XYZ file of N, CA, C and O in Angstrom:
352
model
N -8.994 18.321 6.708
C -9.625 17.294 6.446
C -8.791 16.110 6.447
O -7.930 16.200 6.137
N -9.582 14.715 7.218
C -8.534 13.572 7.210
C -9.599 12.614 6.150
O -10.873 12.456 6.546
N -8.749 12.485 5.278
C -9.147 11.114 4.374
C -9.263 9.568 4.759
O -7.765 9.672 4.935
N -9.715 8.719 5.125
C -10.030 7.361 5.920
C -10.424 6.709 4.636
O -11.722 6.877 4.653
N -9.874 5.959 4.659
C -10.156 4.654 3.254
C -11.448 3.768 4.035
O -10.536 3.061 5.159
N -12.736 3.390 3.435
C -13.460 2.467 4.552
C -13.135 1.095 4.584
O -13.952 0.272 5.011
N -11.984 0.656 4.585
C -11.511 -0.950 3.860
C -10.494 -1.452 5.024
O -9.713 -2.275 4.244
N -10.658 -0.876 5.752
C -9.493 -1.455 7.158
C -8.462 -1.284 7.083
O -7.992 -0.752 6.469
N -7.321 -1.943 7.696
C -5.921 -2.113 8.004
C -5.262 -2.325 6.601
O -5.799 -3.494 5.908
N -4.447 -1.678 6.071
C -3.711 -2.305 5.145
C -4.366 -1.273 3.782
O -3.878 -1.401 3.121
N -5.284 -0.883 4.294
C -5.633 0.287 3.310
C -4.519 1.363 2.611
O -3.710 1.388 2.947
N -5.266 1.143 1.274
C -4.108 1.707 0.158
C -5.268 2.500 -0.784
O -5.974 2.408 -1.383
N -3.959 3.647 -1.241
C -4.984 4.650 -2.669
C -3.802 4.559 -3.614
O -2.886 4.805 -3.614
N -4.234 3.574 -4.668
C -3.460 3.913 -6.007
C -3.713 5.132 -6.742
O -4.842 4.726 -7.672
N -3.300 6.148 -7.282
C -3.822 7.058 -8.407
C -2.752 6.702 -9.655
O -1.449 6.628 -9.520
N -3.517 6.920 -10.603
C -3.062 5.895 -12.136
C -3.846 7.277 -12.959
O -3.467 7.155 -14.005
N -4.323 7.998 -12.592
C -4.847 9.402 -13.053
C -4.325 10.634 -12.627
O -2.975 10.647 -12.325
N -5.515 11.405 -12.059
C -5.065 12.594 -12.202
C -5.832 12.968 -10.766
O -7.429 12.978 -10.941
N -5.793 13.689 -9.360
C -5.970 13.655 -8.161
C -5.687 15.379 -8.128
O -4.308 15.685 -7.983
N -6.860 16.104 -8.005
C -6.794 17.309 -7.873
C -7.112 17.811 -6.420
O -8.140 17.653 -6.664
N -6.357 18.859 -5.859
C -7.108 19.152 -4.407
C -7.149 20.751 -4.688
O -6.182 21.504 -5.210
N -8.365 21.471 -4.398
C -8.476 22.501 -4.650
C -8.788 24.098 -3.438
O -8.804 24.939 -3.863
N -9.192 23.356 -2.284
C -9.458 24.451 -1.287
C -7.535 24.506 -0.445
O -6.726 24.082 -0.433
N -8.043 25.753 0.301
C -7.015 26.213 0.951
C -6.706 25.383 2.300
O -5.837 25.669 2.865
N -7.620 24.466 2.456
C -7.292 23.586 4.203
C -6.347 22.760 3.864
O -5.926 22.296 2.639
N -5.490 22.371 4.751
C -4.579 21.276 4.931
C -5.785 20.071 4.433
O -6.844 19.700 5.417
N -5.211 18.943 3.864
C -5.727 17.674 3.391
C -5.199 16.347 3.999
O -3.722 17.010 3.146
N -5.438 15.556 4.649
C -4.319 14.449 5.169
C -4.976 13.174 4.508
O -6.070 12.677 4.487
N -3.926 12.294 4.023
C -4.884 10.951 3.416
C -3.811 9.753 4.246
O -2.670 9.919 4.533
N -5.017 9.277 5.494
C -4.708 8.431 6.133
C -4.331 6.854 5.601
O -5.560 6.428 6.150
N -3.790 6.768 5.027
C -3.510 5.373 3.563
C -2.304 5.209 3.336
O -2.296 6.740 3.194
N -1.991 4.362 2.577
C -0.845 4.463 1.788
C -1.134 5.057 0.542
O -2.686 4.577 -0.037
N -0.808 5.529 0.079
C -0.961 6.885 -1.162
C 0.439 6.212 -1.988
O 0.940 6.949 -1.994
N 0.033 5.621 -3.399
C 1.078 5.368 -4.157
C 0.457 6.109 -5.118
O -0.665 5.987 -5.863
N 1.422 7.004 -5.961
C 1.503 8.199 -6.989
C 1.806 7.705 -8.044
O 3.105 7.703 -8.472
N 0.850 6.941 -8.983
C 1.741 6.784 -10.856
C 1.319 7.828 -11.259
O 1.210 7.429 -12.882
N 0.284 8.638 -11.088
C -0.252 9.657 -12.147
C -0.047 10.903 -12.093
O 1.190 11.248 -11.575
N -0.694 11.574 -11.911
C -0.649 13.283 -11.442
C -1.073 13.468 -10.249
O -2.377 13.360 -9.835
N -0.962 14.265 -8.903
C -1.292 14.782 -7.501
C -0.846 16.025 -7.455
O 0.070 16.600 -7.894
N -1.945 17.394 -8.057
C -1.970 18.246 -8.271
C -2.563 19.310 -7.006
O -3.776 18.613 -6.871
N -1.855 20.225 -6.149
C -2.621 21.108 -4.937
C -2.747 22.567 -5.779
O -1.507 22.848 -6.227
N -3.569 23.046 -5.875
C -4.060 24.193 -6.233
C -4.204 25.613 -5.311
O -3.733 26.442 -5.400
N -3.865 24.559 -4.449
C -3.798 25.297 -3.132
C -3.661 24.875 -1.585
O -4.175 23.541 -1.806
N -3.503 25.002 -0.674
C -3.588 24.506 0.421
C -2.009 23.130 0.605
O -1.547 23.246 -0.329
N -2.151 22.393 1.667
C -1.018 21.521 1.725
C -2.219 19.985 2.083
O -2.916 19.874 2.414
N -1.022 19.058 1.162
C -1.948 17.634 1.378
C -0.451 17.124 1.874
O 0.428 17.461 1.717
N -0.982 16.367 2.852
C -0.641 15.611 3.699
C -0.755 13.951 3.571
O -1.159 13.527 3.705
N 0.372 13.470 3.185
C 0.714 11.648 3.037
C 1.379 10.784 4.481
O 1.885 11.235 4.705
N 0.097 10.961 5.051
C 0.476 10.115 6.143
C 1.383 8.916 6.518
O 1.859 8.428 7.870
N 1.073 7.954 5.145
C 1.233 6.477 5.326
C 2.625 6.203 4.241
O 2.500 7.177 3.767
N 2.931 5.113 4.223
C 3.911 4.862 3.425
C 3.385 5.050 1.852
O 1.919 4.849 1.515
N 4.213 5.030 1.217
C 3.640 5.225 -0.255
C 4.985 5.075 -1.476
O 6.515 5.196 -0.891
N 4.436 4.793 -2.584
C 5.894 4.633 -3.876
C 5.062 5.382 -4.748
O 4.143 5.389 -5.354
N 6.050 6.377 -5.311
C 5.803 7.387 -5.941
C 6.694 7.496 -7.583
O 7.674 7.812 -7.445
N 6.004 7.416 -8.455
C 6.565 7.347 -9.454
C 6.163 8.431 -10.823
O 6.278 8.740 -11.402
N 4.804 8.881 -9.987
C 4.373 10.013 -10.739
C 4.637 11.411 -10.457
O 5.659 11.695 -10.689
N 3.959 12.397 -10.908
C 4.317 14.185 -10.869
C 2.980 14.262 -9.524
O 2.512 13.983 -9.654
N 4.008 14.984 -8.823
C 3.280 15.957 -7.823
C 3.304 17.086 -8.197
O 4.357 17.981 -7.804
N 2.365 18.259 -8.632
C 2.746 19.026 -8.919
C 1.996 20.411 -7.926
O 0.889 20.563 -8.028
N 2.733 21.050 -7.665
C 2.324 21.963 -6.475
C 3.005 23.378 -7.099
O 3.420 23.922 -5.523
N 3.300 23.776 -7.781
C 3.407 24.505 -8.199
C 2.902 25.909 -8.022
O 3.161 26.787 -8.392
N 1.539 26.100 -7.861
C 0.811 27.002 -7.644
C 1.138 27.732 -5.966
O 1.286 27.048 -5.275
N 0.843 28.836 -6.342
C 1.163 29.436 -4.924
C 0.352 29.477 -3.726
O -1.063 28.846 -3.956
N 0.807 28.920 -2.892
C 0.580 28.601 -1.564
C 0.291 27.152 -1.500
O -0.044 26.169 -0.411
N 0.415 26.194 -2.527
C 0.624 25.021 -2.392
C 1.601 24.257 -1.736
O 2.867 24.590 -2.748
N 1.732 23.051 -1.227
C 2.767 22.425 -0.634
C 2.357 20.791 -0.106
O 1.230 20.587 -0.254
N 3.124 20.002 -0.198
C 3.317 18.604 -0.276
C 4.348 18.372 1.101
O 5.144 18.701 1.485
N 3.549 17.795 2.111
C 4.051 17.251 3.547
C 3.914 15.442 3.507
O 3.078 14.851 3.538
N 5.046 14.773 3.518
C 5.257 13.134 3.901
C 5.364 13.680 5.456
O 6.268 13.905 5.931
N 4.186 13.709 5.764
C 3.972 13.817 7.290
C 4.258 11.822 8.474
O 4.542 11.862 9.279
N 3.955 11.363 7.557
C 4.802 9.924 7.758
C 5.195 8.707 7.195
O 4.622 8.932 5.866
N 5.352 7.320 7.382
C 5.165 6.530 6.699
C 7.031 6.552 6.096
O 7.837 7.646 6.105
N 7.149 5.916 4.827
C 8.346 5.297 4.165
C 8.019 5.863 2.884
O 6.886 5.376 2.044
N 8.558 6.913 2.066
C 7.846 6.995 0.663
C 9.178 6.853 -0.294
O 10.642 7.098 -0.105
N 8.842 5.869 -0.943
C 9.968 5.668 -2.044
C 9.618 6.280 -3.784
O 8.607 6.543 -4.240
N 10.401 7.208 -3.952
C 10.206 8.165 -5.005
C 11.103 7.239 -6.423
O 12.343 7.221 -6.418
N 10.434 7.318 -7.658
C 11.038 6.685 -8.433
C 10.955 7.419 -9.870
O 9.597 7.993 -10.129
N 11.594 7.554 -10.858
C 11.508 7.707 -12.159
C 12.095 6.883 -13.420
O 13.131 6.124 -13.032
N 11.256 6.393 -14.130
C 11.568 5.330 -14.971
C 12.032 4.162 -13.872
O 13.183 3.660 -14.527
N 11.436 3.614 -13.446
C 11.665 2.214 -12.786
C 12.876 2.064 -11.856
O 13.471 1.985 -11.076
N 14.057 3.645 -11.668
C 14.838 3.439 -10.495
C 14.106 4.402 -9.575
O 13.812 5.026 -9.384
N 15.110 3.588 -8.612
C 14.922 4.371 -6.618
C 15.848 5.553 -6.590
O 16.941 5.511 -6.832
N 14.959 6.722 -6.452
C 15.874 7.884 -6.262
C 15.969 8.264 -4.881
O 16.865 8.841 -4.349
N 15.097 7.765 -3.918
C 15.299 8.361 -2.484
C 14.267 7.172 -1.948
O 13.102 6.941 -2.219
N 14.589 7.033 -0.552
C 13.768 5.811 0.440
C 14.128 6.684 1.695
O 15.310 6.395 2.164
N 13.260 7.328 2.217
C 13.200 8.225 3.496
C 12.398 7.866 4.267
O 10.902 7.858 4.148
N 12.292 7.387 5.475
C 11.288 7.352 6.576
C 11.434 8.421 7.318
O 12.196 9.694 7.304
N 10.492 8.807 7.267
C 9.898 10.388 7.726
C 8.916 10.488 9.388
O 8.620 9.456 9.495
């Protein structure tokens, strides 16, 4: 499944809470995804297709869960410091 946000070019999603993925199929966010909260996958693959800045937690510890940065540039931050910035 591909999630497209309906508000046009330059769309983005800011997570400041908890987003949980429970089904086994791959799911793609086709928008900039900024994670300042917790993104949890209990099964299957989560694909982030656009740019993002991430200071929150990606919890992919469940068996069979995975995260793929399939496009864009993702900046990983901890306590305000840039740890990595990689084009994919």
